[in-house]
Protein backbone atom coordinates (compact mmCIF):
# COMPACT_ATOMS: atom_id res chain seq x y z
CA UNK A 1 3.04 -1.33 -19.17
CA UNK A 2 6.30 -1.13 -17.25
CA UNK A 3 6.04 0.83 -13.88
CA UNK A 4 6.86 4.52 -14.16
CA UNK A 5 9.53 5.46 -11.70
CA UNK A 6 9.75 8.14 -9.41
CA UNK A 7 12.73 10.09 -8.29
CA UNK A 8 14.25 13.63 -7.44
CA UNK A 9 15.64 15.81 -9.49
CA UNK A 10 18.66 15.73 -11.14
CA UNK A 11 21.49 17.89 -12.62
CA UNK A 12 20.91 19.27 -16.34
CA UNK A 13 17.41 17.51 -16.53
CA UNK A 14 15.61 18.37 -19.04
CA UNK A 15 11.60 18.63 -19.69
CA UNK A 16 9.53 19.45 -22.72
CA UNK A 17 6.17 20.87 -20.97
CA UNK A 18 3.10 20.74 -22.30
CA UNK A 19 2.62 23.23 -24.78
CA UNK A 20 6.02 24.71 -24.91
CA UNK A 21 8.14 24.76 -28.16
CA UNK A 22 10.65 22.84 -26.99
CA UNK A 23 12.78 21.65 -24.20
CA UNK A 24 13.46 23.04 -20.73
CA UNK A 25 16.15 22.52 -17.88
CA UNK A 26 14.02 21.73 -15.22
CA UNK A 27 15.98 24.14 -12.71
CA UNK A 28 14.18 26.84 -14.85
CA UNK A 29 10.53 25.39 -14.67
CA UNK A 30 10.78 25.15 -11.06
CA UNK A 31 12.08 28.37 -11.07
CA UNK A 32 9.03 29.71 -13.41
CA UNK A 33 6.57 28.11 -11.62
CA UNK A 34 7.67 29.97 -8.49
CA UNK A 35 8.77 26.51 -6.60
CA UNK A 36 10.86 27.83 -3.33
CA UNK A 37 14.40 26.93 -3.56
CA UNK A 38 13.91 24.91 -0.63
CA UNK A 39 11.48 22.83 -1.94
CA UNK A 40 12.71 22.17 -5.42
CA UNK A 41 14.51 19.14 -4.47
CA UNK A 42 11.69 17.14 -3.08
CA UNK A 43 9.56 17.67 -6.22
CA UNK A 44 8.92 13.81 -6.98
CA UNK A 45 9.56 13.62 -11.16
CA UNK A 46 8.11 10.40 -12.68
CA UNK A 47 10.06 8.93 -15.73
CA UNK A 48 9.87 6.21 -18.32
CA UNK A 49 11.72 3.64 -17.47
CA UNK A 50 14.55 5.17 -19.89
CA UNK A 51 14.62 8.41 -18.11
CA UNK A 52 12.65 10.19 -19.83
CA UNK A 53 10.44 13.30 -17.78
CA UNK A 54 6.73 12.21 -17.94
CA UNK A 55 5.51 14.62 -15.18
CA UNK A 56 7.15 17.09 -12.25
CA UNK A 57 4.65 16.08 -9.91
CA UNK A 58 2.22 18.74 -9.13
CA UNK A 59 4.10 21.19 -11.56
CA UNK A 60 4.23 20.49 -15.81
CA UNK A 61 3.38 17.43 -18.05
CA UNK A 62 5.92 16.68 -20.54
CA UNK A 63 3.94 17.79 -24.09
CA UNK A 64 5.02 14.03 -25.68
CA UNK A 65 3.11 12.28 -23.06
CA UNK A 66 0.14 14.67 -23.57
CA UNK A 67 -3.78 12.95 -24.50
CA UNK A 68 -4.19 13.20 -27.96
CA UNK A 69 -7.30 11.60 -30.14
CA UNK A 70 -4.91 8.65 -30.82
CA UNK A 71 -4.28 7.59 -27.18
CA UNK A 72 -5.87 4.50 -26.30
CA UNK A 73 -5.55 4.10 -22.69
CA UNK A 74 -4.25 6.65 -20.28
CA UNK A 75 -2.37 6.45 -16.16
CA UNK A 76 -3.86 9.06 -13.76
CA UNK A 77 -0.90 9.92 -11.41
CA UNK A 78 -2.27 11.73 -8.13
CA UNK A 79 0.32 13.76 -5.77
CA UNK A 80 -1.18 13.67 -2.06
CA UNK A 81 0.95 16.03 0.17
């Protein structure tokens, strides 16, 4: 498929995470999961290609891009620090 980008984070981005009932600024995940402030703008985020949030990199998976018993092939992303 096409590449998944990577980038920062963004103002007003939003994330549905796995699990959750619905979608999430992304300031307020970081801020859940306890990311220093610091930090919170090196976070890599990989997208689709149309923006949407696929993963905050060592943080949430976005619940549509979750493994389901219809997926037929999956990506394994790995974050090295």
């Amino acid at each position: 498929g096409p590449p998944l980008p990577v980038r920062n984070r963004r103002p007003a981005a939003k994330v549905h995470p796995l699990g959750a009932p619905g979608r999430k600024k992304l300031q307020d995940v970081l801020v859940d999961r306890k990311v220093p402030r610091d930090d919170r703008d090196a976070v890599p985020i990989v997208t689709t290609q149309t923006g949407d949030i696929v993963w905050v990199a060592g943080q949430v998976l976005a619940d549509p891009f979750r493994v389901t018993p219809l997926t037929k092939s999956v990506v394994v992303l790995t974050l090295r620090r």
